Amino acid sequence: MGETLPMVESALGDSPGEQVLRTLVEAIALVSGLDEKSTVRRVRERFRDRVPPPGETAEERLLLGMLCALGTLEGRPAAELVPMAEQVLRVGEVSLGGWGALGASLTLYLADEIKPVEFVLTALLEHAQKSGQAWSSALASTTRASVHLWTGTISLALADAQLALTLSTELPRVS
């Protein structure tokens, strides 16, 4: 992230295609940077002053969802983040791996906005299962298990956690 983002910023111009690519690179930097505890601080510093995009394209919604997750982890006010997260889920898409929806889901379920989160996580899970994406299925199921645990529906949380465990044990091992 430390090398790629500055390189992209200096190499890309202002054409619509280059703006889409810049947005996508920023979003993927957030996805990867928030995935590892040791890089969260760098991500927070890098995106501290990033103005959220309007969420009109799939790439903007991906970035917006990840900015929501970052803001939630930083403890920013729900009143500020929930409208952004709702914008991400408004379209109900499962494109770009569903990462934007997963980021927005964190914000919403911690703000007790449960119904839209359950809906989108179920859609992500169904899409991933239909298309044979075991890793995405496990991720959506794990996230949905967390939501069920948060809401106190323990039997549903256990069922989703078991599904995630089953899926993850079936994934090929990377050496």
mmCIF file of C-alpha atoms in Angstrom:
data_model
loop_
_atom_site.group_PDB
_atom_site.id
_atom_site.type_symbol
_atom_site.label_atom_id
_atom_site.label_comp_id
_atom_site.label_asym_id
_atom_site.label_seq_id
_atom_site.Cartn_x
_atom_site.Cartn_y
_atom_site.Cartn_z
ATOM 1 C CA MET A 1 0.000 0.000 0.000
ATOM 2 C CA GLY A 2 2.782 2.386 0.886
ATOM 3 C CA GLU A 3 4.322 2.054 -2.558
ATOM 4 C CA THR A 4 1.342 1.281 -4.766
ATOM 5 C CA LEU A 5 -0.992 4.128 -3.834
ATOM 6 C CA PRO A 6 1.524 6.953 -4.412
ATOM 7 C CA MET A 7 2.560 5.313 -7.697
ATOM 8 C CA VAL A 8 -1.065 5.072 -8.831
ATOM 9 C CA GLU A 9 -1.771 8.648 -7.785
ATOM 10 C CA SER A 10 1.173 9.970 -9.781
ATOM 11 C CA ALA A 11 0.605 7.765 -12.823
ATOM 12 C CA LEU A 12 -3.123 8.223 -13.304
ATOM 13 C CA GLY A 13 -4.798 11.273 -14.737
ATOM 14 C CA ASP A 14 -8.335 12.565 -14.484
ATOM 15 C CA SER A 15 -10.070 10.609 -17.237
ATOM 16 C CA PRO A 16 -13.154 8.652 -16.136
ATOM 17 C CA GLY A 17 -11.413 5.318 -16.654
ATOM 18 C CA GLU A 18 -8.401 6.408 -14.637
ATOM 19 C CA GLN A 19 -10.669 7.701 -11.852
ATOM 20 C CA VAL A 20 -12.381 4.291 -11.704
ATOM 21 C CA LEU A 21 -9.005 2.564 -11.491
ATOM 22 C CA ARG A 22 -7.799 4.949 -8.753
ATOM 23 C CA THR A 23 -10.983 4.310 -6.739
ATOM 24 C CA LEU A 24 -10.608 0.564 -7.123
ATOM 25 C CA VAL A 25 -6.950 0.612 -6.051
ATOM 26 C CA GLU A 26 -7.824 2.695 -2.987
ATOM 27 C CA ALA A 27 -10.640 0.319 -2.075
ATOM 28 C CA ILE A 28 -8.443 -2.760 -2.432
ATOM 29 C CA ALA A 29 -5.770 -1.053 -0.314
ATOM 30 C CA LEU A 30 -8.400 -0.629 2.394
ATOM 31 C CA VAL A 31 -9.573 -4.241 2.080
ATOM 32 C CA SER A 32 -6.047 -5.563 2.448
ATOM 33 C CA GLY A 33 -4.969 -2.981 5.024
ATOM 34 C CA LEU A 34 -7.922 -3.643 7.326
ATOM 35 C CA ASP A 35 -7.414 -7.390 7.083
ATOM 36 C CA GLU A 36 -4.242 -7.369 9.161
ATOM 37 C CA LYS A 37 -3.998 -5.752 12.584
ATOM 38 C CA SER A 38 -0.434 -4.584 11.939
ATOM 39 C CA THR A 39 -1.469 -2.424 8.955
ATOM 40 C CA VAL A 40 -4.618 -0.762 10.322
ATOM 41 C CA ARG A 41 -2.702 2.233 11.674
ATOM 42 C CA ARG A 42 -1.101 2.922 8.278
ATOM 43 C CA VAL A 43 -4.466 2.602 6.557
ATOM 44 C CA ARG A 44 -6.045 4.963 9.076
ATOM 45 C CA GLU A 45 -3.319 7.542 8.484
ATOM 46 C CA ARG A 46 -3.511 7.181 4.709
ATOM 47 C CA PHE A 47 -7.296 7.538 4.490
ATOM 48 C CA ARG A 48 -7.863 9.959 7.406
ATOM 49 C CA ASP A 49 -8.841 12.859 5.150
ATOM 50 C CA ARG A 50 -10.299 10.877 2.238
ATOM 51 C CA VAL A 51 -13.591 12.426 1.187
ATOM 52 C CA PRO A 52 -16.115 9.599 0.791
ATOM 53 C CA PRO A 53 -17.281 9.058 -2.781
ATOM 54 C CA PRO A 54 -20.992 9.395 -3.575
ATOM 55 C CA GLY A 55 -21.396 5.648 -4.128
ATOM 56 C CA GLU A 56 -22.740 5.862 -7.665
ATOM 57 C CA THR A 57 -20.618 3.058 -9.146
ATOM 58 C CA ALA A 58 -19.675 -0.398 -7.903
ATOM 59 C CA GLU A 59 -16.105 0.815 -7.341
ATOM 60 C CA GLU A 60 -17.286 3.828 -5.343
ATOM 61 C CA ARG A 61 -19.572 1.626 -3.240
ATOM 62 C CA LEU A 62 -16.670 -0.723 -2.553
ATOM 63 C CA LEU A 63 -14.518 2.196 -1.378
ATOM 64 C CA LEU A 64 -17.409 3.699 0.570
ATOM 65 C CA GLY A 65 -18.121 0.399 2.335
ATOM 66 C CA MET A 66 -14.498 0.022 3.340
ATOM 67 C CA LEU A 67 -14.357 3.639 4.528
ATOM 68 C CA CYS A 68 -17.404 2.802 6.668
ATOM 69 C CA ALA A 69 -15.573 -0.156 8.190
ATOM 70 C CA LEU A 70 -12.521 2.011 8.870
ATOM 71 C CA GLY A 71 -14.676 4.722 10.431
ATOM 72 C CA THR A 72 -16.402 2.150 12.613
ATOM 73 C CA LEU A 73 -13.088 0.749 13.811
ATOM 74 C CA GLU A 74 -11.974 4.303 14.594
ATOM 75 C CA GLY A 75 -15.107 4.852 16.689
ATOM 76 C CA ARG A 76 -16.569 7.575 14.509
ATOM 77 C CA PRO A 77 -20.236 8.461 15.219
ATOM 78 C CA ALA A 78 -22.901 6.156 13.851
ATOM 79 C CA ALA A 79 -24.911 9.196 12.732
ATOM 80 C CA GLU A 80 -22.070 10.025 10.340
ATOM 81 C CA LEU A 81 -21.436 6.491 9.073
ATOM 82 C CA VAL A 82 -24.886 4.880 8.860
ATOM 83 C CA PRO A 83 -26.100 6.968 5.878
ATOM 84 C CA MET A 84 -22.919 6.079 3.990
ATOM 85 C CA ALA A 85 -23.348 2.391 4.816
ATOM 86 C CA GLU A 86 -26.976 2.499 3.740
ATOM 87 C CA GLN A 87 -25.869 3.969 0.408
ATOM 88 C CA VAL A 88 -23.570 0.979 -0.103
ATOM 89 C CA LEU A 89 -26.379 -1.510 0.566
ATOM 90 C CA ARG A 90 -29.057 0.394 -1.327
ATOM 91 C CA VAL A 91 -28.088 -1.225 -4.603
ATOM 92 C CA GLY A 92 -27.981 -4.743 -3.181
ATOM 93 C CA GLU A 93 -25.206 -5.892 -5.483
ATOM 94 C CA VAL A 94 -22.716 -8.658 -4.910
ATOM 95 C CA SER A 95 -20.089 -7.361 -7.292
ATOM 96 C CA LEU A 96 -16.411 -6.985 -6.486
ATOM 97 C CA GLY A 97 -16.552 -9.850 -4.009
ATOM 98 C CA GLY A 98 -19.115 -8.178 -1.796
ATOM 99 C CA TRP A 99 -16.372 -6.440 0.202
ATOM 100 C CA GLY A 100 -18.158 -3.095 0.180
ATOM 101 C CA ALA A 101 -21.298 -4.704 1.553
ATOM 102 C CA LEU A 102 -19.281 -6.512 4.217
ATOM 103 C CA GLY A 103 -17.638 -3.258 5.315
ATOM 104 C CA ALA A 104 -20.972 -1.443 5.424
ATOM 105 C CA SER A 105 -22.501 -4.372 7.326
ATOM 106 C CA LEU A 106 -20.046 -3.911 10.180
ATOM 107 C CA THR A 107 -21.115 -0.295 10.533
ATOM 108 C CA LEU A 108 -24.817 -1.077 10.358
ATOM 109 C CA TYR A 109 -25.034 -4.042 12.680
ATOM 110 C CA LEU A 110 -23.011 -2.277 15.358
ATOM 111 C CA ALA A 111 -25.505 0.609 14.992
ATOM 112 C CA ASP A 112 -28.348 -1.929 15.475
ATOM 113 C CA GLU A 113 -29.548 -1.623 11.872
ATOM 114 C CA ILE A 114 -29.988 -5.379 11.561
ATOM 115 C CA LYS A 115 -32.586 -6.079 8.839
ATOM 116 C CA PRO A 116 -30.640 -4.617 5.885
ATOM 117 C CA VAL A 117 -27.509 -6.400 7.069
ATOM 118 C CA GLU A 118 -29.230 -9.780 7.333
ATOM 119 C CA PHE A 119 -30.711 -9.257 3.872
ATOM 120 C CA VAL A 120 -27.415 -8.367 2.182
ATOM 121 C CA LEU A 121 -25.411 -11.073 3.952
ATOM 122 C CA THR A 122 -27.955 -13.687 2.916
ATOM 123 C CA ALA A 123 -27.778 -12.403 -0.674
ATOM 124 C CA LEU A 124 -23.962 -12.517 -0.599
ATOM 125 C CA LEU A 125 -24.005 -16.035 0.824
ATOM 126 C CA GLU A 126 -26.520 -17.299 -1.727
ATOM 127 C CA HIS A 127 -24.593 -15.718 -4.597
ATOM 128 C CA ALA A 128 -21.297 -17.175 -3.411
ATOM 129 C CA GLN A 129 -22.795 -20.637 -2.974
ATOM 130 C CA LYS A 130 -24.460 -20.583 -6.407
ATOM 131 C CA SER A 131 -21.212 -19.553 -8.065
ATOM 132 C CA GLY A 132 -19.060 -22.026 -6.133
ATOM 133 C CA GLN A 133 -17.062 -19.432 -4.208
ATOM 134 C CA ALA A 134 -16.225 -21.314 -1.009
ATOM 135 C CA TRP A 135 -14.062 -18.563 0.489
ATOM 136 C CA SER A 136 -16.727 -15.883 -0.109
ATOM 137 C CA SER A 137 -19.372 -18.228 1.285
ATOM 138 C CA ALA A 138 -17.320 -18.781 4.426
ATOM 139 C CA LEU A 139 -16.701 -15.047 4.831
ATOM 140 C CA ALA A 140 -20.383 -14.129 4.416
ATOM 141 C CA SER A 141 -21.412 -16.936 6.759
ATOM 142 C CA THR A 142 -18.873 -15.873 9.392
ATOM 143 C CA THR A 143 -20.049 -12.283 9.205
ATOM 144 C CA ARG A 144 -23.684 -13.340 9.434
ATOM 145 C CA ALA A 145 -22.788 -15.502 12.461
ATOM 146 C CA SER A 146 -21.342 -12.399 14.123
ATOM 147 C CA VAL A 147 -24.539 -10.478 13.421
ATOM 148 C CA HIS A 148 -26.664 -13.286 14.876
ATOM 149 C CA LEU A 149 -24.438 -13.403 17.939
ATOM 150 C CA TRP A 150 -24.773 -9.615 18.293
ATOM 151 C CA THR A 151 -28.586 -9.911 18.179
ATOM 152 C CA GLY A 152 -28.700 -12.852 20.576
ATOM 153 C CA THR A 153 -29.971 -15.430 18.077
ATOM 154 C CA ILE A 154 -27.440 -17.996 19.215
ATOM 155 C CA SER A 155 -28.828 -20.988 17.300
ATOM 156 C CA LEU A 156 -28.551 -19.071 14.000
ATOM 157 C CA ALA A 157 -25.078 -17.853 14.946
ATOM 158 C CA LEU A 158 -23.979 -21.430 15.607
ATOM 159 C CA ALA A 159 -25.454 -22.672 12.328
ATOM 160 C CA ASP A 160 -23.635 -19.981 10.336
ATOM 161 C CA ALA A 161 -20.405 -20.544 12.247
ATOM 162 C CA GLN A 162 -20.635 -24.289 11.548
ATOM 163 C CA LEU A 163 -21.206 -23.599 7.855
ATOM 164 C CA ALA A 164 -18.158 -21.311 7.783
ATOM 165 C CA LEU A 165 -16.047 -23.932 9.548
ATOM 166 C CA THR A 166 -17.171 -26.655 7.164
ATOM 167 C CA LEU A 167 -16.455 -24.482 4.142
ATOM 168 C CA SER A 168 -13.051 -23.388 5.423
ATOM 169 C CA THR A 169 -11.917 -26.956 6.113
ATOM 170 C CA GLU A 170 -12.848 -27.896 2.543
ATOM 171 C CA LEU A 171 -10.731 -25.131 1.017
ATOM 172 C CA PRO A 172 -7.437 -26.196 -0.507
ATOM 173 C CA ARG A 173 -4.438 -25.461 1.690
ATOM 174 C CA VAL A 174 -1.891 -22.952 0.431
ATOM 175 C CA SER A 175 1.686 -23.853 1.267
#
